[in-house]
Amino acid sequence: MATLRLVLGDQLSESLSALEGTQPDDTVLMAEVAAETGYVRHHKKKIAFIFAAMRHFAQRLEARGLQVRYVRLDDPGNSQSLEGEVARALAADPRLTRLVHTEPGEYRLMEIMKAWPERFDVPVEMRPDTRFVASRERFARWADGKKRLTMEYFYREMRRKTGLLMDGKEPIGGQWNFDAENRKALPAGVTIPQRDWIEPDTITQEVMALVADRFADHFGDLEPFGYAVTREDALRHLKWFITHALPDFGDYQDALKAGDGFLFHSVLSLYLNVGLLEPLEVCEAAEASYHEGDAPLNAVEGFIRQIIGWREYVRGIYWHFMPDYLERNALNATRPLPDFYWTGETDMACLADVITTTRKHAYAHHIQRLMVTGNFALLAGIDPAEVNEWYLLVYADAFEWVEAPNTHGMALYADGGIMATKPYAASGAYINRMSDHCKDCRYSVSAKNGEKACPFNYLYWNFMIENEGRLRGNQRLGHAYRNLDRFDDARRTEILADAQRFFEGIGIEPVRRKAS
Ligand code: FAD
Ligand code: DLZ
C-alpha cells in the first residue's frame, strides 16, 4: 500500500507530521495552485518566497530519496486547486491507496479538507500540526472556564513547559517579563547592523520570472529579493540575528525609524511560518546567547516571549474562536480602506514610510503594523474585513491563523476585547515619542486641531467620541474619557469637523453604512 502525502506551501519542515513514516513507494505531493495564490492577491514577494521555498524543499526531499510529484503553476493539466491536485495524483497512480496530510493553518482550507474523507475513494488521515509548542487541545484546556484569556499567563505555562529561561520552577532573573525595559526610542548615533541578504539562485530566479509574468498587477516590489528560501539560509539568517541584532532587540523593540523597517528585529517570522525554522530551535539559540553572556536578559526574554508567548497564543485564539471571530465588528467600523494603503501616497510621514517599507519588503515590524497602519485603521473606523485582507496579502509572513488575531483583535479591537483589554488607540504624541517621523512631516504633531495638525491627534478624540457608547465603561479608558469630559462644546465640534474634513479629503466619507 503506497501513500500520497500532501505538503502545503507553509508546511516545509522535514519534521512535518504528514511525512512521518514515509515509505519508499510513497509519493509526496506539492502543488502551486491559483486557488492559493488568489484567495487574496498576495504581495509579489510573498508568492515568490513561497514558491521558491516550495521548489527548494521538493528538491531536498528528492535528495533524501523520496518520490515527489511537484506541480508547477503553469504545468499543463494543473487543476489549480489543492483538492483537484490530490484527485489528479490519486487518479494518475492507482498504487496510491491512502492520503495523509497535516492540518492546514487556515480555517478556509480546513473546511475544504474536512470533506476529503467523503470526497476521495481512499482513506484520508489528517494529522495535527506538531510544529507548535502548544497543541490546539492544550490551548483549549488552558482557555477552558477562564473569563479572560491573558497572554501573560499562557506564556508562563509555555515557559514552564519548555523550560526556557527557567531556574527550576522560577523564571531566570526573578521575573517573567522584562517588557518595561523594552520601550526605548532609538537614540541618535546607534548603529543599525547591515542585513545579510541572500542572492537568488537559479530556482528562485525562475520563480521570480514566473511571478513577474503572472502576478504583475499584484501589490508590491518583487526585486530586490534577498530572503532565504532554504533551511540552510534560514539558519544563516537566524545566526545573523543572534549575533548582530539580538543584543539590542529588547531595548529598541518598539522604536520606529524613518527608512528602516528592520532595525534590530529578527525578520524570522516568514521562515517560522512556512516551516523552514522551528520555534524551539530559534528560542534555544537566543537562550544560549544569554547564557554565553552575549545578549542581555531583557532582549532574550522579550524575544522568546514573542515566540512561545504571542505566536502560540494567537494561534490558540484563532482556532478557539473561529469562524465567529472574523464575523465580529465590535466597534461597528464601516469606512473603506483609504487608497494610500496601496500607493503610500499620503502626507502623513509615518504612514507613508511604513507602507513604502511594506511594498518594498513584504515586511514591517510589529510596532509599524500595530501603532502606525493598525492605529490609523482603528482610529479611522476602517471596516475590519478590508483591513484584514490588506494585512493578509501584504506581508510575506501572513497566514490567517496569525494575521487575524493580530489585526482583528489586537490592532482593531474588532473582537470586542478577547485579545486586548482596551483598544491600542494612540495620538501623534506616541509616534513622536517612538520615532523620528514627525520632524519631517508636513503635519505638526504639537497642533491638536486644524489643517496643519497631525491627523492622529484629532482622529484619536474623534474615535473616543464616535465610540463613547461602547467604550466609556472600559475602566482602562477612564483617563481618556475624563480628559474628553473637560473639552467644551467648541473643542468637540472642532474635532468632529477636522475628522470629517480629513475623511472626505482621503475619500472615505460618506461612510458606506452596514447593518450593525
Ligand atoms: P520579531 O520582532 O523579531 O519577533 C520575533 C518573532 O516573534 C517573530 O518572528 C514572530 O514569529 C513572533 N511574534 C512577534 N510578535 C508576534 C505576534 N504579535 N503574533 C505572533 N507572533 C509574533 N505576524 C506574523 O507572523 N504574521 C502575520 O500575518 C502578522 N500580522 C500582524 C498584523 C498586525 C496588525 C500586527 C500588529 C502584528 C502582526 N504580526 C504578524 C505579528 C508581528 O508583527 C510579526 O510577527 C513580526 O513583526 C514579524 O517580524 P520579525 O520576525 O522581525 O519579528
Ligand atoms: C500562501 C500560499 C500560496 C501563495 N500559494 C500556495 C500554493 O500554490 N500551494 C500551496 O500548497 N500553498 C500555497 N500557499 C500556502 C497556503 O495558502 C497555506 O498552506 C494555507 O493558507 C494554510 O495555511
XYZ file of C-alpha atoms and ligand atoms in Angstrom:
592
model
C 0.000 0.000 0.000
C 1.535 3.310 -1.099
C 0.513 6.617 0.446
C 0.026 10.045 -1.086
C 1.408 12.669 1.297
C 0.368 16.258 0.733
C 2.703 19.081 1.773
C 1.433 22.677 1.618
C 3.407 25.822 0.947
C 3.623 26.629 4.663
C 4.498 23.074 5.702
C 8.106 22.978 4.536
C 9.534 21.076 7.513
C 11.164 17.673 7.380
C 9.601 17.023 10.791
C 6.085 17.573 9.322
C 3.588 15.057 10.714
C 2.394 14.203 7.171
C 5.895 12.920 6.372
C 6.218 10.684 9.432
C 6.577 7.033 8.453
C 7.199 7.740 4.759
C 7.970 4.550 2.789
C 9.963 4.293 -0.463
C 6.795 3.683 -2.539
C 5.016 6.748 -1.210
C 4.582 9.936 -3.190
C 4.844 13.430 -1.735
C 2.544 15.894 -3.485
C 3.313 19.587 -3.635
C 1.328 21.919 -5.877
C 1.453 25.561 -6.887
C -2.194 26.428 -7.468
C -4.203 29.515 -8.374
C -6.678 28.839 -5.553
C -3.892 29.569 -3.038
C -2.256 32.436 -4.923
C -5.639 34.072 -5.431
C -7.774 33.793 -2.272
C -6.230 37.153 -1.558
C -3.996 38.958 -4.039
C -0.740 38.279 -2.190
C 2.288 40.590 -2.446
C 4.540 39.502 -5.313
C 7.435 38.881 -2.924
C 5.264 36.631 -0.764
C 4.326 34.406 -3.712
C 7.945 34.313 -4.892
C 9.125 33.424 -1.384
C 6.607 30.604 -1.007
C 7.074 29.100 -4.468
C 10.878 29.311 -4.262
C 10.853 27.730 -0.797
C 8.458 25.017 -2.037
C 10.655 24.176 -5.029
C 13.791 24.000 -2.885
C 12.006 21.861 -0.297
C 10.857 19.426 -3.022
C 14.467 19.135 -4.156
C 15.548 18.465 -0.592
C 13.019 15.638 -0.236
C 14.125 14.154 -3.562
C 17.738 14.269 -2.401
C 16.602 12.174 0.568
C 15.303 9.591 -1.912
C 11.610 10.453 -1.670
C 9.354 10.472 -4.726
C 7.909 13.938 -5.190
C 5.084 14.898 -7.531
C 5.675 18.638 -7.858
C 3.062 20.535 -9.855
C 4.130 23.941 -11.106
C 1.652 26.769 -11.546
C 1.939 26.708 -15.335
C 2.100 22.907 -15.772
C -0.434 21.763 -18.365
C -3.297 19.966 -16.658
C -2.837 21.785 -13.320
C -6.366 21.897 -11.908
C -5.335 24.997 -9.903
C -6.720 23.765 -6.582
C -5.228 21.570 -3.862
C -8.258 19.297 -3.937
C -8.011 18.959 -7.718
C -4.320 18.126 -7.476
C -4.915 15.428 -4.861
C -7.593 13.945 -7.148
C -5.245 14.042 -10.146
C -2.388 12.457 -8.214
C -4.612 9.620 -6.953
C -6.018 9.044 -10.453
C -2.550 9.069 -12.010
C -1.208 6.300 -9.775
C -3.581 3.508 -8.704
C -0.915 2.213 -6.273
C -1.712 5.212 -4.066
C -4.393 3.872 -1.767
C -4.217 6.297 1.142
C -3.941 10.067 1.640
C -2.054 11.553 4.591
C -1.816 15.276 5.262
C -1.201 17.725 8.093
C -3.965 20.046 9.251
C -3.837 23.393 7.434
C -3.120 26.716 9.116
C -6.272 28.425 7.865
C -9.926 27.772 8.654
C -10.901 28.299 4.998
C -8.799 25.319 3.918
C -9.764 23.251 6.948
C -13.402 23.440 5.826
C -12.431 22.091 2.395
C -10.185 19.367 3.818
C -12.708 18.171 6.386
C -14.809 16.962 3.452
C -11.968 14.931 1.918
C -12.812 11.585 3.576
C -16.133 11.699 1.667
C -14.651 13.294 -1.421
C -11.935 10.693 -2.098
C -12.229 6.922 -2.514
C -9.149 6.230 -0.356
C -8.800 6.512 3.429
C -7.752 10.014 4.437
C -5.721 10.802 7.547
C -5.404 14.415 8.679
C -2.641 14.704 11.292
C -2.151 17.506 13.817
C 0.447 20.157 13.090
C 3.075 19.358 15.697
C 5.341 22.292 14.849
C 3.959 24.390 17.685
C 4.825 24.312 21.364
C 1.159 24.070 22.387
C -1.270 21.796 20.608
C -4.725 23.158 19.891
C -6.057 20.848 22.620
C -3.559 22.209 25.108
C -4.680 25.761 24.419
C -8.338 24.750 24.680
C -7.650 23.125 28.074
C -5.895 26.267 29.270
C -8.701 28.512 27.981
C -11.489 26.367 29.362
C -13.548 28.179 32.012
C -11.394 31.322 32.000
C -13.127 34.681 31.913
C -10.094 36.425 30.411
C -7.509 34.759 28.204
C -4.490 36.761 29.307
C -1.420 36.117 27.154
C 0.978 36.623 30.060
C -0.400 33.612 31.994
C -0.397 31.405 28.918
C 3.201 32.474 28.279
C 4.239 31.434 31.789
C 2.788 27.994 31.123
C 4.828 27.788 27.956
C 7.971 28.801 29.860
C 7.303 26.011 32.367
C 6.551 23.530 29.595
C 9.686 24.284 27.583
C 11.999 25.103 30.496
C 13.233 28.128 28.525
C 14.872 30.737 30.782
C 13.853 28.769 33.860
C 15.796 28.130 37.018
C 13.905 25.150 38.349
C 10.352 26.384 38.864
C 11.339 30.061 38.892
C 11.989 32.368 35.945
C 15.637 33.311 35.469
C 16.199 36.873 36.680
C 13.374 36.601 39.208
C 10.647 37.941 36.944
C 8.742 36.533 33.979
C 8.600 39.637 31.854
C 11.040 42.478 31.209
C 8.763 44.424 28.871
C 9.052 47.622 30.883
C 12.727 47.816 29.786
C 11.831 47.300 26.133
C 10.159 50.555 25.171
C 13.010 52.852 24.274
C 13.110 55.151 21.282
C 16.236 54.930 19.141
C 18.814 57.488 20.316
C 20.894 59.308 17.705
C 24.144 57.561 16.867
C 23.034 53.959 17.356
C 24.400 51.837 14.519
C 21.875 49.556 12.895
C 23.508 46.385 11.569
C 23.540 45.768 7.807
C 21.331 42.826 6.830
C 22.834 39.721 5.251
C 20.544 39.334 2.228
C 20.795 36.232 0.079
C 21.376 36.281 -3.669
C 18.571 34.450 -5.533
C 19.822 31.216 -7.132
C 18.592 29.814 -10.466
C 15.480 28.237 -8.954
C 14.499 31.458 -7.220
C 15.201 33.469 -10.374
C 12.887 31.158 -12.344
C 10.160 31.673 -9.775
C 10.705 35.427 -9.874
C 10.268 35.415 -13.657
C 7.017 33.464 -13.233
C 5.739 35.879 -10.588
C 6.737 38.915 -12.666
C 4.781 37.480 -15.573
C 1.690 36.075 -13.826
C 1.239 38.469 -10.911
C 2.371 41.760 -12.419
C -0.755 43.521 -11.139
C -0.367 42.340 -7.534
C 0.803 44.758 -4.827
C 4.482 45.115 -4.017
C 8.016 45.071 -5.380
C 9.450 41.738 -6.455
C 13.014 42.991 -6.573
C 15.405 43.078 -4.892
C 14.745 39.647 -3.389
C 17.011 38.643 -0.520
C 15.003 36.304 1.698
C 16.179 32.788 2.473
C 14.268 30.045 0.671
C 16.118 27.027 2.086
C 16.532 25.796 5.636
C 20.311 26.357 5.445
C 19.870 30.003 4.527
C 17.100 30.497 7.085
C 19.546 29.131 9.702
C 22.118 31.602 8.368
C 19.631 34.431 8.965
C 18.904 33.084 12.455
C 22.611 33.084 13.242
C 22.975 36.612 11.860
C 20.153 37.821 14.086
C 21.524 36.180 17.226
C 24.972 37.665 16.620
C 24.198 41.125 15.302
C 20.711 42.200 16.396
C 19.504 40.213 19.412
C 21.630 42.120 21.958
C 19.725 45.334 21.115
C 16.398 43.685 20.236
C 14.855 44.328 23.652
C 15.862 47.945 24.083
C 14.617 49.056 20.655
C 11.808 46.577 20.068
C 9.190 49.354 19.976
C 11.283 52.007 18.220
C 10.403 53.403 14.802
C 12.889 54.893 12.378
C 12.192 56.501 9.019
C 13.662 54.476 6.164
C 14.475 51.390 8.261
C 11.745 48.854 8.880
C 14.084 46.178 10.201
C 16.107 47.845 12.977
C 17.024 45.063 15.445
C 14.106 42.767 14.603
C 14.749 39.166 13.663
C 12.822 39.044 10.343
C 12.339 35.347 11.043
C 8.517 35.188 11.073
C 8.320 34.232 7.409
C 10.694 31.291 7.946
C 8.909 30.165 11.112
C 5.520 30.380 9.455
C 6.409 28.250 6.429
C 8.390 25.749 8.492
C 11.976 26.478 7.428
C 12.715 27.167 11.098
C 11.098 25.660 14.179
C 10.069 27.857 17.123
C 12.006 25.961 19.774
C 15.315 25.940 17.914
C 15.026 29.702 17.442
C 14.297 30.234 21.152
C 17.082 27.883 22.189
C 19.568 29.811 20.041
C 18.508 33.025 21.795
C 18.677 31.407 25.225
C 22.204 30.130 24.515
C 23.251 33.646 23.620
C 22.078 34.817 27.059
C 23.927 32.019 28.881
C 27.084 32.784 26.910
C 26.857 36.406 28.040
C 26.331 37.760 24.515
C 22.786 39.115 24.883
C 21.073 40.660 27.921
C 18.094 39.089 29.638
C 15.595 41.793 28.631
C 16.386 41.135 24.960
C 16.325 37.357 25.175
C 13.233 37.150 27.361
C 11.450 39.678 25.133
C 12.301 37.690 22.017
C 11.349 34.307 23.476
C 8.071 35.781 24.749
C 7.132 36.814 21.199
C 7.549 33.242 20.019
C 6.386 30.889 22.766
C 4.049 33.551 24.132
C 2.411 35.667 21.446
C 2.857 33.361 18.467
C 1.440 30.333 20.253
C -1.269 32.383 21.952
C -2.620 33.936 18.746
C -2.802 30.516 17.107
C -4.775 29.270 20.097
C -7.130 32.263 19.943
C -7.682 31.768 16.197
C -8.728 28.134 16.409
C -10.637 28.641 19.656
C -12.857 31.406 18.246
C -13.109 30.725 14.517
C -15.242 31.060 12.477
C -17.218 33.546 14.627
C -14.049 35.505 15.377
C -13.901 37.210 11.997
C -17.655 37.885 11.973
C -17.273 40.270 14.889
C -17.147 44.016 14.335
C -17.344 45.250 17.914
C -16.843 48.928 17.053
C -19.125 48.744 14.018
C -16.344 50.164 11.833
C -17.521 50.605 8.253
C -15.316 53.097 6.411
C -13.434 51.775 3.374
C -9.661 51.305 3.355
C -8.067 54.501 2.001
C -6.260 54.236 -1.338
C -2.987 55.304 0.257
C -2.671 51.857 1.868
C -1.850 50.709 -1.674
C 0.048 53.709 -3.012
C 1.790 55.061 0.071
C 0.750 58.498 -1.149
C -0.131 60.389 1.985
C 1.401 63.428 3.637
C 1.477 61.595 6.959
C 5.176 60.736 7.056
C 4.857 57.722 9.378
C 2.157 56.047 7.283
C 3.939 56.775 4.004
C 7.130 55.237 5.427
C 5.504 52.052 6.740
C 3.543 51.489 3.542
C 6.670 52.061 1.444
C 8.601 49.540 3.561
C 5.719 47.098 3.233
C 5.592 47.492 -0.526
C 9.356 47.036 -0.870
C 9.921 44.146 1.512
C 6.553 42.475 2.234
C 7.659 43.202 5.805
C 7.122 45.757 8.536
C 7.960 45.282 12.187
C 5.401 44.866 14.924
C 5.074 48.482 16.060
C 4.835 49.665 12.467
C 1.959 47.223 11.925
C 0.262 47.904 15.265
C 0.820 51.567 16.012
C 1.037 53.113 12.542
C -1.104 51.331 9.919
C -3.099 49.479 12.587
C -3.653 52.520 14.793
C -4.765 54.586 11.810
C -7.259 51.923 10.689
C -8.602 51.706 14.254
C -8.989 55.459 14.708
C -10.473 55.969 11.241
C -13.015 53.183 11.794
C -12.000 51.163 8.744
C -14.058 48.063 8.007
C -12.162 45.152 9.674
C -12.754 42.867 6.683
C -10.869 45.300 4.428
C -8.067 45.774 6.949
C -7.697 42.023 7.471
C -7.500 41.449 3.749
C -4.789 44.073 3.435
C -2.650 42.575 6.216
C -3.188 39.059 4.901
C -1.886 39.905 1.474
C 0.883 42.464 2.044
C 3.182 40.541 4.418
C 5.323 37.536 3.495
C 4.640 36.024 6.923
C 0.854 36.416 6.718
C -1.328 33.378 7.241
C -4.747 33.857 8.720
C -4.074 31.948 11.970
C -1.513 34.603 12.954
C -2.676 37.602 10.943
C -6.323 37.630 12.093
C -5.922 37.770 15.894
C -3.215 40.408 15.497
C -5.233 42.565 13.115
C -8.831 41.921 14.035
C -8.140 41.562 17.743
C -5.006 43.426 18.728
C -4.960 46.294 16.235
C -8.680 46.897 15.593
C -10.373 45.677 18.777
C -12.966 44.226 16.417
C -13.176 41.081 18.571
C -14.559 43.205 21.408
C -11.682 42.602 23.805
C -10.684 38.934 23.517
C -7.080 39.842 22.691
C -6.708 43.257 24.284
C -8.283 44.806 27.361
C -8.621 48.129 25.548
C -8.096 49.435 22.015
C -4.451 50.280 21.201
C -5.529 53.823 20.251
C -2.800 56.462 20.238
C -2.455 60.074 19.168
C 0.515 61.596 17.343
C 2.371 62.014 20.650
C 3.086 58.262 20.779
C 4.509 58.211 17.257
C 6.570 61.303 18.008
C 7.960 59.744 21.196
C 8.949 56.481 19.497
C 10.149 57.724 16.098
C 11.877 60.367 14.032
C 8.952 60.646 11.602
C 7.320 63.800 12.908
C 10.228 66.164 12.360
C 9.948 65.760 8.571
C 6.186 65.545 8.388
C 4.105 68.258 6.749
C 1.690 67.998 9.692
C 2.521 69.388 13.102
C 2.394 66.853 15.900
C 2.101 69.590 18.512
C -1.009 71.071 16.868
C -4.237 69.483 18.088
C -6.705 70.831 15.542
C -6.883 72.499 12.178
C -5.493 71.822 8.700
C -1.898 71.617 9.901
C -2.472 69.387 12.915
C -1.278 65.789 12.870
C -4.429 63.853 11.901
C -3.672 61.228 14.569
C -4.388 63.936 17.181
C -7.960 64.788 16.251
C -8.696 61.274 14.944
C -7.842 59.938 18.422
C -10.503 62.124 20.050
C -12.927 61.591 17.203
C -12.543 57.830 17.826
C -13.254 58.308 21.527
C -16.349 60.361 20.693
C -17.624 58.011 17.966
C -17.222 55.030 20.294
C -18.283 56.686 23.518
C -21.319 54.428 23.925
C -19.196 51.317 23.525
C -16.002 52.293 25.341
C -16.801 54.711 28.151
C -17.442 51.830 30.503
C -13.943 50.397 29.901
C -12.006 51.177 33.077
C -8.698 51.267 31.227
C -10.024 54.197 29.183
C -11.222 56.096 32.225
C -8.376 58.603 31.979
C -9.084 59.336 28.305
C -12.797 59.862 28.910
C -12.120 62.081 31.917
C -9.978 64.236 29.622
C -12.665 64.257 26.966
C -15.158 65.417 29.576
C -13.029 68.529 30.099
C -13.410 69.563 26.438
C -16.011 72.257 25.859
C -18.534 72.035 23.044
C -16.410 74.179 20.740
C -13.451 71.782 21.061
C -15.649 68.751 20.432
C -17.161 70.420 17.374
C -13.697 71.240 16.088
C -12.557 67.635 16.497
C -15.577 66.286 14.649
C -15.187 68.863 11.857
C -11.457 68.145 11.435
C -12.087 64.406 11.276
C -14.924 64.851 8.787
C -12.800 67.112 6.560
C -9.923 64.646 6.729
C -12.101 61.623 5.896
C -13.637 63.452 2.961
C -10.165 64.515 1.800
C -8.951 60.922 1.598
C -12.194 59.729 0.037
C -13.537 57.523 2.834
C -16.600 59.593 3.693
C -19.532 59.347 3.254
C -19.480 56.079 5.180
C -20.889 53.009 3.471
C -23.488 52.007 6.036
C -23.819 48.381 7.030
C -26.274 46.803 9.429
C -24.772 46.879 12.915
P 10.433 39.982 15.813
O 10.032 41.301 16.327
O 11.859 39.719 15.619
O 9.790 38.899 16.809
C 10.271 37.558 16.851
C 9.207 36.572 16.437
O 8.147 36.567 17.366
C 8.566 36.829 15.101
O 9.346 36.307 14.058
C 7.229 36.120 15.231
O 7.319 34.768 14.890
C 6.936 36.226 16.719
N 5.980 37.294 17.001
C 6.252 38.540 17.432
N 5.119 39.196 17.691
C 4.115 38.358 17.391
C 2.708 38.464 17.429
N 2.084 39.570 17.867
N 1.987 37.410 16.998
C 2.576 36.286 16.572
N 3.901 36.127 16.522
C 4.661 37.147 16.935
N 2.975 38.033 12.493
C 3.034 37.050 11.582
O 3.861 36.153 11.701
N 2.173 37.027 10.526
C 1.244 37.996 10.331
O 0.477 37.944 9.384
C 1.176 39.049 11.281
N 0.295 40.053 11.131
C 0.249 41.066 12.048
C -0.694 42.078 11.874
C -0.767 43.106 12.795
C -1.816 44.182 12.637
C 0.118 43.122 13.886
C 0.034 44.222 14.886
C 1.054 42.136 14.053
C 1.138 41.090 13.147
N 2.065 40.047 13.282
C 2.095 39.042 12.370
C 2.926 39.976 14.479
C 4.291 40.658 14.330
O 4.110 41.982 13.908
C 5.189 39.892 13.376
O 5.291 38.541 13.793
C 6.592 40.491 13.373
O 6.536 41.848 13.020
C 7.464 39.725 12.400
O 8.717 40.323 12.295
P 10.006 39.697 12.963
O 10.166 38.284 12.519
O 11.119 40.623 12.674
O 9.610 39.696 14.470
C 0.242 31.273 0.526
C 0.357 30.179 -0.479
C 0.459 30.487 -1.835
C 0.561 31.895 -2.309
N 0.498 29.528 -2.761
C 0.443 28.234 -2.383
C 0.424 27.191 -3.347
O 0.410 27.424 -4.547
N 0.399 25.928 -2.892
C 0.360 25.602 -1.577
O 0.367 24.430 -1.220
N 0.347 26.584 -0.660
C 0.375 27.877 -1.021
N 0.325 28.859 -0.103
C 0.171 28.481 1.324
C -1.286 28.096 1.620
O -2.130 29.172 1.281
C -1.390 27.726 3.118
O -0.928 26.428 3.244
C -2.786 27.817 3.624
O -3.225 29.140 3.626
C -2.909 27.250 5.035
O -2.156 27.988 5.952
